[in-house]
mmCIF file of N, CA and C in Angstrom:
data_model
loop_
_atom_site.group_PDB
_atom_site.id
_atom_site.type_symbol
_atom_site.label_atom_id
_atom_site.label_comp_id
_atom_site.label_asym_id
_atom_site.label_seq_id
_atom_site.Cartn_x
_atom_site.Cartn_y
_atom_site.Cartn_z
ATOM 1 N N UNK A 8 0.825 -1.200 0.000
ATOM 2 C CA UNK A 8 0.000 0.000 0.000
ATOM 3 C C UNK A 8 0.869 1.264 0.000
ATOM 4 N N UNK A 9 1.684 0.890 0.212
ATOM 5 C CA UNK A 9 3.056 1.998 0.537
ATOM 6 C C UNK A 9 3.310 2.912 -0.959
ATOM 7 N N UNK A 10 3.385 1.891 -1.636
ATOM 8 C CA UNK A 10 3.911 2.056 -2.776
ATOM 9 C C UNK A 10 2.615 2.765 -3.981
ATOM 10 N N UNK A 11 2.076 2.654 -3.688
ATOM 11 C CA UNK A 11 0.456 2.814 -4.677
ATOM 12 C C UNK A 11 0.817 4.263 -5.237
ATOM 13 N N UNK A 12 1.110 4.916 -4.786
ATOM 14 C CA UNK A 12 1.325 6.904 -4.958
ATOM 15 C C UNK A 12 2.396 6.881 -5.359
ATOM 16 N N UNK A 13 3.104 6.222 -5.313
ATOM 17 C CA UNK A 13 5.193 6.383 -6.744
ATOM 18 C C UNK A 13 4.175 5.339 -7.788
ATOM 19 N N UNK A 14 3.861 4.421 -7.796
ATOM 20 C CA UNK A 14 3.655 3.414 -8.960
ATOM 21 C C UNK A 14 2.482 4.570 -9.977
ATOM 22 N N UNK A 15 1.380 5.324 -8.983
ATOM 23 C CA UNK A 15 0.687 5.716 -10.015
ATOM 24 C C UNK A 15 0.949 6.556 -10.906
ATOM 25 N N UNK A 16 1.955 7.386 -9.766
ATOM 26 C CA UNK A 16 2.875 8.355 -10.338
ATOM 27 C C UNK A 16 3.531 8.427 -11.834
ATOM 28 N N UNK A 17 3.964 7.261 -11.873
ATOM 29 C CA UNK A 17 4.919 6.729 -12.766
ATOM 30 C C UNK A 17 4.027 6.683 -14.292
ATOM 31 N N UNK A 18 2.873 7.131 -13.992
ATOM 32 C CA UNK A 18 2.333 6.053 -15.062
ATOM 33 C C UNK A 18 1.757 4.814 -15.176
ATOM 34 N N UNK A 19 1.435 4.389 -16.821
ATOM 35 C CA UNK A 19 1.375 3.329 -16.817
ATOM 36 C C UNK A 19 1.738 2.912 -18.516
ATOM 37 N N UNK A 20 2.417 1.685 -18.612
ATOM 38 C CA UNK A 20 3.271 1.265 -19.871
ATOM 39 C C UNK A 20 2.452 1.398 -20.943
ATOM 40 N N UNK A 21 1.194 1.872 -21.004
ATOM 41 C CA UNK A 21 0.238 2.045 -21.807
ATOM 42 C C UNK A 21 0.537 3.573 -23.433
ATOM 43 N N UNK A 22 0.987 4.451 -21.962
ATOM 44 C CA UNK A 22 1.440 5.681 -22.484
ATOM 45 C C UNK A 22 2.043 5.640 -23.996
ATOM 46 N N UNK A 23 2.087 6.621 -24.762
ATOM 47 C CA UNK A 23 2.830 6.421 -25.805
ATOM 48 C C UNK A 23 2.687 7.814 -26.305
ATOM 49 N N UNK A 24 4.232 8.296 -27.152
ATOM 50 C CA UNK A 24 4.190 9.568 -27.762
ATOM 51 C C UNK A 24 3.836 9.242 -28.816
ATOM 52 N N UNK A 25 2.664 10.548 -29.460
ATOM 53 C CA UNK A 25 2.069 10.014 -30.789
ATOM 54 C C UNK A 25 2.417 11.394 -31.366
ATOM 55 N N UNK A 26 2.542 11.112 -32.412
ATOM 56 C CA UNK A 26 3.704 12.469 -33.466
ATOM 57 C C UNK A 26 3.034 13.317 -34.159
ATOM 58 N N UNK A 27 1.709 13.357 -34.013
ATOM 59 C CA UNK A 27 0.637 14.118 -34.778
ATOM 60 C C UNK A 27 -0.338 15.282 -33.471
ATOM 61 N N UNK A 28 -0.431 16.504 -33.670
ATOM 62 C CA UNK A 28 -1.243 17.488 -32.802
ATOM 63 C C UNK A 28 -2.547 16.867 -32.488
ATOM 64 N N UNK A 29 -3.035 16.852 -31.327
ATOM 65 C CA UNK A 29 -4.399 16.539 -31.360
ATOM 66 C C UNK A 29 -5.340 17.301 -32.208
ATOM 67 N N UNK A 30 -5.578 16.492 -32.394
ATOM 68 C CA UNK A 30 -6.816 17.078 -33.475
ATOM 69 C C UNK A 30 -8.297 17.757 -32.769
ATOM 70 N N UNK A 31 -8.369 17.537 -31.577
ATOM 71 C CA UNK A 31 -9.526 17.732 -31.199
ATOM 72 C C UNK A 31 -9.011 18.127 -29.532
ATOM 73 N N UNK A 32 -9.551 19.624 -28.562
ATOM 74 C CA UNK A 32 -9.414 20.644 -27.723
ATOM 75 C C UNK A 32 -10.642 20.340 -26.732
ATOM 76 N N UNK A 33 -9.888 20.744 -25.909
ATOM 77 C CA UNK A 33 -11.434 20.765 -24.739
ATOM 78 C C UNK A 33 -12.307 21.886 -24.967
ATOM 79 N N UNK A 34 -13.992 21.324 -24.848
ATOM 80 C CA UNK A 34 -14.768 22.042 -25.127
ATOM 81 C C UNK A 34 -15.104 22.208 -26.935
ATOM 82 N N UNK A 35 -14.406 21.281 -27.374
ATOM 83 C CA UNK A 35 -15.214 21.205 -28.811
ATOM 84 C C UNK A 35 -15.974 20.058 -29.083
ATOM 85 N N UNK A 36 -16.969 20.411 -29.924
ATOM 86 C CA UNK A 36 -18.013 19.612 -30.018
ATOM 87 C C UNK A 36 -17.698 18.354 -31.315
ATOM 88 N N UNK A 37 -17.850 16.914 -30.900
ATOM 89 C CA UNK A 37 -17.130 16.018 -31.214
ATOM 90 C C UNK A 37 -18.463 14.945 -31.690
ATOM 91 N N UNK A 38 -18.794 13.733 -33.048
ATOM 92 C CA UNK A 38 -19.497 12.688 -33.171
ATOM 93 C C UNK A 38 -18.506 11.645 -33.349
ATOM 94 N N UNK A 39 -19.219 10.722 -32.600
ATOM 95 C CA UNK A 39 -18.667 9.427 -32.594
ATOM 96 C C UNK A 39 -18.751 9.158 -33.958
ATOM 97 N N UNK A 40 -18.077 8.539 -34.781
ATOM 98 C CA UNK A 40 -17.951 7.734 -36.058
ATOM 99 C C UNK A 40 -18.899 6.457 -35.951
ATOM 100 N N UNK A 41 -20.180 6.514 -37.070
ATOM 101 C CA UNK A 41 -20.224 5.057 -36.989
ATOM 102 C C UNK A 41 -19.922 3.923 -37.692
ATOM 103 N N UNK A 42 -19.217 2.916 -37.062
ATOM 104 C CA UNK A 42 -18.171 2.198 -37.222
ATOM 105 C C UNK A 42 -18.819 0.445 -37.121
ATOM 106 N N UNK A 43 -18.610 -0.120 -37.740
ATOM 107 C CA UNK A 43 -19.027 -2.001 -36.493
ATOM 108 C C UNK A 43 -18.101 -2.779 -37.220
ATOM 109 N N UNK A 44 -16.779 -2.483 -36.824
ATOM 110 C CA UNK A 44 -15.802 -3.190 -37.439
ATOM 111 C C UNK A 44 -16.493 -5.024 -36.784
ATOM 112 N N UNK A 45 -15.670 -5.774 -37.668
ATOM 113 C CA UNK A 45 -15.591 -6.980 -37.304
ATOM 114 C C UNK A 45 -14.699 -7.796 -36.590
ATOM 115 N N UNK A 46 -13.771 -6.359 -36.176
ATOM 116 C CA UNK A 46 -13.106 -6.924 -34.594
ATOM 117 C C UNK A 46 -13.190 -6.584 -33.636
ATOM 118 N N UNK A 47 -12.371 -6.576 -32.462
ATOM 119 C CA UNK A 47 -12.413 -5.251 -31.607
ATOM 120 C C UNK A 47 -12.398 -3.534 -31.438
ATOM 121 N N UNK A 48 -13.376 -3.750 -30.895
ATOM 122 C CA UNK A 48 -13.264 -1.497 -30.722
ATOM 123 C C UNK A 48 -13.855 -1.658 -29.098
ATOM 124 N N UNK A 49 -13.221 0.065 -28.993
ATOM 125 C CA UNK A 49 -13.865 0.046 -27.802
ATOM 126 C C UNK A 49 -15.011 1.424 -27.717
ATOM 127 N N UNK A 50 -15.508 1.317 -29.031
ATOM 128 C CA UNK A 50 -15.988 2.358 -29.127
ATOM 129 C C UNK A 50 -17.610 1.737 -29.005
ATOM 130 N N UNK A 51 -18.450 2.282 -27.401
ATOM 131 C CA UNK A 51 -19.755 1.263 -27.281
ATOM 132 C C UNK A 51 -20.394 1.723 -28.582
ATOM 133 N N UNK A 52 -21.332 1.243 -28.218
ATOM 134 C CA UNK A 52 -21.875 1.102 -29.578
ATOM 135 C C UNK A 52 -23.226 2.265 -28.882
ATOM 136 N N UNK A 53 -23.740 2.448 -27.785
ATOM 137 C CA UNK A 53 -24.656 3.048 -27.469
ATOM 138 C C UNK A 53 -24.317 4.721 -27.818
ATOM 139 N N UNK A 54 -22.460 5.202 -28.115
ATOM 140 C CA UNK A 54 -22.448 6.591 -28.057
ATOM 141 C C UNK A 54 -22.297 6.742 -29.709
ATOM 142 N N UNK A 55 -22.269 5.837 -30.642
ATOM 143 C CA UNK A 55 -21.981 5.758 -31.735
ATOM 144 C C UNK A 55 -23.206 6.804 -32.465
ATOM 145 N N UNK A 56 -22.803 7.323 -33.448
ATOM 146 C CA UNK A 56 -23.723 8.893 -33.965
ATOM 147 C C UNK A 56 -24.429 9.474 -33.204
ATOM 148 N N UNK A 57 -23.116 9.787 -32.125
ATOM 149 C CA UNK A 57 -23.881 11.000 -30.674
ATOM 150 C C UNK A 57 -23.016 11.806 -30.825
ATOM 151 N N UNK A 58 -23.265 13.042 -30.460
ATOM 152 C CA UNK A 58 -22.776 14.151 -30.690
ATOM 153 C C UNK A 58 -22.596 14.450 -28.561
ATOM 154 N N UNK A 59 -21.211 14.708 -28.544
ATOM 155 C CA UNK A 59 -20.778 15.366 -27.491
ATOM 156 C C UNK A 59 -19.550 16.473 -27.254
ATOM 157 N N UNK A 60 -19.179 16.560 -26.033
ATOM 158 C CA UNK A 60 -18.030 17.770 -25.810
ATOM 159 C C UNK A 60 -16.941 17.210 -25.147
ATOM 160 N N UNK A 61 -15.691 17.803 -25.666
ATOM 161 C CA UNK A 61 -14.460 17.361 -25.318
ATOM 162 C C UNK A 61 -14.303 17.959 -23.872
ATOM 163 N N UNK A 62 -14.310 16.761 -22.540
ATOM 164 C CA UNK A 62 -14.204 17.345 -21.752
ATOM 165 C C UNK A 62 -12.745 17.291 -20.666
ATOM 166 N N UNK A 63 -11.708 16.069 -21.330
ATOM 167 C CA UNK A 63 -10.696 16.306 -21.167
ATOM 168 C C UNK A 63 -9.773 15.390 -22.288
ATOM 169 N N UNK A 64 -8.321 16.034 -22.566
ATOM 170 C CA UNK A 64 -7.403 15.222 -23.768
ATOM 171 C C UNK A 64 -6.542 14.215 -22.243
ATOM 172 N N UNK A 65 -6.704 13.141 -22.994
ATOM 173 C CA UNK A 65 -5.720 12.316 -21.368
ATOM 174 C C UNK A 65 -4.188 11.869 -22.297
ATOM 175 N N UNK A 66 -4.284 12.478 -23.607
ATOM 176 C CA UNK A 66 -2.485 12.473 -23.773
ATOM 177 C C UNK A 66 -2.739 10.930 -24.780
ATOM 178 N N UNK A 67 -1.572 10.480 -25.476
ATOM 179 C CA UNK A 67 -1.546 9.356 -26.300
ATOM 180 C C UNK A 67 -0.806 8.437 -25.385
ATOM 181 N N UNK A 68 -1.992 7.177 -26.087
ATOM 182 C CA UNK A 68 -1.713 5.847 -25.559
ATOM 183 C C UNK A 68 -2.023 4.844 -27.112
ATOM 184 N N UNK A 69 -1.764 3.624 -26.570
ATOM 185 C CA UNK A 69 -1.747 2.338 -27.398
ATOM 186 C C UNK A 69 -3.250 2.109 -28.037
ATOM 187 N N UNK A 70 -3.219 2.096 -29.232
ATOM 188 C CA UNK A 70 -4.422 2.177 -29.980
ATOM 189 C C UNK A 70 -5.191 0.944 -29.443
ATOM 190 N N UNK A 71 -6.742 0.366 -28.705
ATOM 191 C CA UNK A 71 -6.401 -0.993 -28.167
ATOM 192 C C UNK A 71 -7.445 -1.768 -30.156
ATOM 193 N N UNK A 72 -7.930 -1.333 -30.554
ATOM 194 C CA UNK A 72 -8.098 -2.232 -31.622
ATOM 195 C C UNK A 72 -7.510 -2.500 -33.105
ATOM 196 N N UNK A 73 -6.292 -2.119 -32.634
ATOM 197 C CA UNK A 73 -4.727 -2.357 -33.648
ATOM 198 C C UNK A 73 -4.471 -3.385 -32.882
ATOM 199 N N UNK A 74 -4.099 -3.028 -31.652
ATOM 200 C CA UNK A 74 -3.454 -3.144 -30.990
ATOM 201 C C UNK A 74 -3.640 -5.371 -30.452
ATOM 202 N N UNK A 75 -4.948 -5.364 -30.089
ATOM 203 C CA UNK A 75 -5.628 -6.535 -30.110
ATOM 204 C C UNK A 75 -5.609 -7.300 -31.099
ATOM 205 N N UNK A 76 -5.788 -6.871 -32.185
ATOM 206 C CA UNK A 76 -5.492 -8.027 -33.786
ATOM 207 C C UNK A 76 -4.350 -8.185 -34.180
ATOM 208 N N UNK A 77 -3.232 -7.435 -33.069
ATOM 209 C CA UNK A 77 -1.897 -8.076 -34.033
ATOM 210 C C UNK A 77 -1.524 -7.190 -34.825
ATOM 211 N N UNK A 78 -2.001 -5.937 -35.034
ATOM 212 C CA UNK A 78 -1.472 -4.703 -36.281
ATOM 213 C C UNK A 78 -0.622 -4.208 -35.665
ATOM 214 N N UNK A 79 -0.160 -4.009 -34.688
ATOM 215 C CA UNK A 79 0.529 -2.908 -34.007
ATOM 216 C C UNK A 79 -0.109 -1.716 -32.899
ATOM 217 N N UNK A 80 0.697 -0.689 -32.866
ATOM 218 C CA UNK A 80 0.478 -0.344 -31.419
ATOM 219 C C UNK A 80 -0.647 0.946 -31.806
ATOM 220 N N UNK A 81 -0.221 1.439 -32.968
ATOM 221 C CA UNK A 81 -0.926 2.593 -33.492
ATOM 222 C C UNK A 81 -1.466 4.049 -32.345
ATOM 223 N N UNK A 82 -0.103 4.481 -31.701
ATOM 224 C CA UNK A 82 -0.328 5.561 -30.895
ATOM 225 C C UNK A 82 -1.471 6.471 -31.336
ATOM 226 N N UNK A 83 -2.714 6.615 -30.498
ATOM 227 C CA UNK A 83 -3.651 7.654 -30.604
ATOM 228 C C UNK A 83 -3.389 8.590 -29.196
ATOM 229 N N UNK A 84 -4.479 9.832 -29.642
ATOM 230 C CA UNK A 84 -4.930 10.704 -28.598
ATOM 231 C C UNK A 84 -6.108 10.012 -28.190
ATOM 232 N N UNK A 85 -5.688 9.956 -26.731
ATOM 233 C CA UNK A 85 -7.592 9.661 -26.201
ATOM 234 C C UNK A 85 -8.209 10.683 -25.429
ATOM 235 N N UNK A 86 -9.348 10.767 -25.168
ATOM 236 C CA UNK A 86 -10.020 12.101 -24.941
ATOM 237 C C UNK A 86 -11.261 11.754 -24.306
ATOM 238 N N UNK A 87 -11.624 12.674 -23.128
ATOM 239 C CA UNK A 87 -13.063 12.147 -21.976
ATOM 240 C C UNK A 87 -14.179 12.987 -22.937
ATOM 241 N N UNK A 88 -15.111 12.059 -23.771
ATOM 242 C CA UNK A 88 -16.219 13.109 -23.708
ATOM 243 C C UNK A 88 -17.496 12.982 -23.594
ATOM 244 N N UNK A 89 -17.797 14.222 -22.814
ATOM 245 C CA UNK A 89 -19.336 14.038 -22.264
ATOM 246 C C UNK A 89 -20.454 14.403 -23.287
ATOM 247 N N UNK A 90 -21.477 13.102 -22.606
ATOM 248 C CA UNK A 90 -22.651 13.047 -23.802
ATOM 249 C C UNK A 90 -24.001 13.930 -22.563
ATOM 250 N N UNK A 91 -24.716 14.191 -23.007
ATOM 251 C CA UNK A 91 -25.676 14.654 -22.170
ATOM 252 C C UNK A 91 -26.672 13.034 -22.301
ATOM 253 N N UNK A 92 -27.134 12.878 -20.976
ATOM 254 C CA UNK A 92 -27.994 12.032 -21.200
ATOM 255 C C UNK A 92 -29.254 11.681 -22.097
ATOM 256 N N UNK A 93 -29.620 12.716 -22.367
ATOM 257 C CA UNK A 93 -30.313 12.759 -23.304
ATOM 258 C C UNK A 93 -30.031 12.680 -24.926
ATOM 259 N N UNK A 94 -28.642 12.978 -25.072
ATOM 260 C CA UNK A 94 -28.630 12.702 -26.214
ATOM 261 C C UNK A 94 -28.324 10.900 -26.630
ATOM 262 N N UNK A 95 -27.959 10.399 -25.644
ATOM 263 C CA UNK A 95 -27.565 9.126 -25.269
ATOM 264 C C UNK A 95 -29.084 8.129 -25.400
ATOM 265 N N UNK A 96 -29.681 8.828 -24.703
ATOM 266 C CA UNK A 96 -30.980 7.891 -23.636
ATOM 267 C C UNK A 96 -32.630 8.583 -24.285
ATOM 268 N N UNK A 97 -32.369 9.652 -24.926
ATOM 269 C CA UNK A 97 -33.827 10.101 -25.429
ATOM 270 C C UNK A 97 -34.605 10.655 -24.040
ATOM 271 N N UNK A 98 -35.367 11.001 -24.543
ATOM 272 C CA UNK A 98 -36.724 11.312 -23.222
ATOM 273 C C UNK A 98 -36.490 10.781 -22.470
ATOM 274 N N UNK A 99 -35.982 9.407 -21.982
ATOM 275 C CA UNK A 99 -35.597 8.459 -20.907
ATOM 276 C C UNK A 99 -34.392 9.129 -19.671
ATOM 277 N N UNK A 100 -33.566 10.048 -20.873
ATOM 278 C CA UNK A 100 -32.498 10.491 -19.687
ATOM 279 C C UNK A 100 -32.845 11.312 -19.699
ATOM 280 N N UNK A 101 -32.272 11.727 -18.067
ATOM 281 C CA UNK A 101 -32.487 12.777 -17.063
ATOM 282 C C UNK A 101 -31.689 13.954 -17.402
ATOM 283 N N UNK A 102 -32.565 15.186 -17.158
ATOM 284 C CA UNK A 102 -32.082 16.495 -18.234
ATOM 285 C C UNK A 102 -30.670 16.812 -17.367
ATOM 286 N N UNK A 103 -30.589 16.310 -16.088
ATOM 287 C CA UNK A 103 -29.049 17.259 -15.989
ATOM 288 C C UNK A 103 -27.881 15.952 -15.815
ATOM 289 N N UNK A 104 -27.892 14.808 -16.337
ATOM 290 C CA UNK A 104 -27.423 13.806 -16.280
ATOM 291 C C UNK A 104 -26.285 13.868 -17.786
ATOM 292 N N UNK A 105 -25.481 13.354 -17.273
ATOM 293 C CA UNK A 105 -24.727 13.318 -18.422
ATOM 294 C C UNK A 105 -23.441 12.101 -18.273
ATOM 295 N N UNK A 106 -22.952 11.091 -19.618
ATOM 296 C CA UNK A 106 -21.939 10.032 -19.241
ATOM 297 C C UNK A 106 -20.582 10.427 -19.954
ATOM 298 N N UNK A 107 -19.378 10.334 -19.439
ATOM 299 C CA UNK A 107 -18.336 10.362 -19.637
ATOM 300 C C UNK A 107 -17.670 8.812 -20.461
ATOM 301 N N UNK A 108 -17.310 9.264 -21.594
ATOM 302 C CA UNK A 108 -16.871 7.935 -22.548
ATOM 303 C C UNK A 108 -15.457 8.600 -22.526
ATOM 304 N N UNK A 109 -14.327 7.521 -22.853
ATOM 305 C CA UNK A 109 -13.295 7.884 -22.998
ATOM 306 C C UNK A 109 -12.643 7.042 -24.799
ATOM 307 N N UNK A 110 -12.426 7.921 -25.583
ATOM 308 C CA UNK A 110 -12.466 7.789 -26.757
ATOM 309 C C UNK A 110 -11.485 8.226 -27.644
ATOM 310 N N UNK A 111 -10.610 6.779 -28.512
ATOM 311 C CA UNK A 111 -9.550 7.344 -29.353
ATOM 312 C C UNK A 111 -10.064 8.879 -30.545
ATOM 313 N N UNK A 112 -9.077 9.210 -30.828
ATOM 314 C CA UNK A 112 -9.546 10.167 -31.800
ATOM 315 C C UNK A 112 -9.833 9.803 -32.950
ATOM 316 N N UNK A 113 -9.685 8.306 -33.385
ATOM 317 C CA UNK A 113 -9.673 8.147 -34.445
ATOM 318 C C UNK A 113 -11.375 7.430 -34.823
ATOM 319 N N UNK A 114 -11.965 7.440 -33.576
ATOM 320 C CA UNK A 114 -13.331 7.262 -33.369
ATOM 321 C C UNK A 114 -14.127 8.515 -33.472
ATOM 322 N N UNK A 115 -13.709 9.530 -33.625
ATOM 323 C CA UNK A 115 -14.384 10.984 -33.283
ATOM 324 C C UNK A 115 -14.270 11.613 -34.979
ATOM 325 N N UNK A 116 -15.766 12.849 -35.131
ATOM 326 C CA UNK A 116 -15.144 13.521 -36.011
ATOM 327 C C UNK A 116 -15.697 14.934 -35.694
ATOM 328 N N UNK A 117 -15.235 15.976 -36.414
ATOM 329 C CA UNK A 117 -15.728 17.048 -35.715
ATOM 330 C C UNK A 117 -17.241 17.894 -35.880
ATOM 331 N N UNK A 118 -17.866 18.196 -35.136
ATOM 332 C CA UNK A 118 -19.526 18.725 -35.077
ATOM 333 C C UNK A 118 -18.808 20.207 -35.695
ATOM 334 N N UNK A 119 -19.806 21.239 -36.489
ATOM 335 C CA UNK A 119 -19.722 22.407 -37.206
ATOM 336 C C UNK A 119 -20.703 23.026 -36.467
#
């Protein structure tokens, strides 16, 4: 338990420098791509052609559906962004409710 606060510190081997500017800023308005590859993604399928806001960049890491089939590591930007519940859930969600997805960039494209 000692150790938990240097280890988190440190990171995690996940990290990766990716050589391209993010493409996408906090507070811009972002749609999921829709996508249904026939392998892995981690992109749910419930935020797929939802429109949300960049609510934080968490820096480049290991692409995970390259990454899972054996292609390689394919450094992306990943990025927190919030959907309002309602745009998620319809009439069903609650007007001040909102879910946090965390999402490569290469899943995102940009709202005008």
């Amino acid at each position: 338990a000692a150790d938990v606060s240097a280890v988190l510190a440190r990171g995690t081997s996940y990290d990766r420098r990716v050589t391209t500017a993010p493409r996408f800023h906090v507070g811009d308005r972002v749609r999921v791509r829709v996508q249904t590859p026939l392998t892995h993604t981690r992109a749910p399928r419930y935020c797929r052609g939802r429109s949300g806001i960049v609510h934080a960049a968490h820096g480049g890491f290991i692409f995970p559906d390259s990454h899972a089939t054996g292609r390689g590591e394919d450094p992306q930007h990943l990025y927190a962004v919030r959907f309002a519940a309602r745009e998620l859930w319809g009439e069903q969600g609650a007007v001040r409710d909102a879910v946090f997805v965390d999402l490569w960039e290469s899943y995102l494209e940009p709202v005008n």
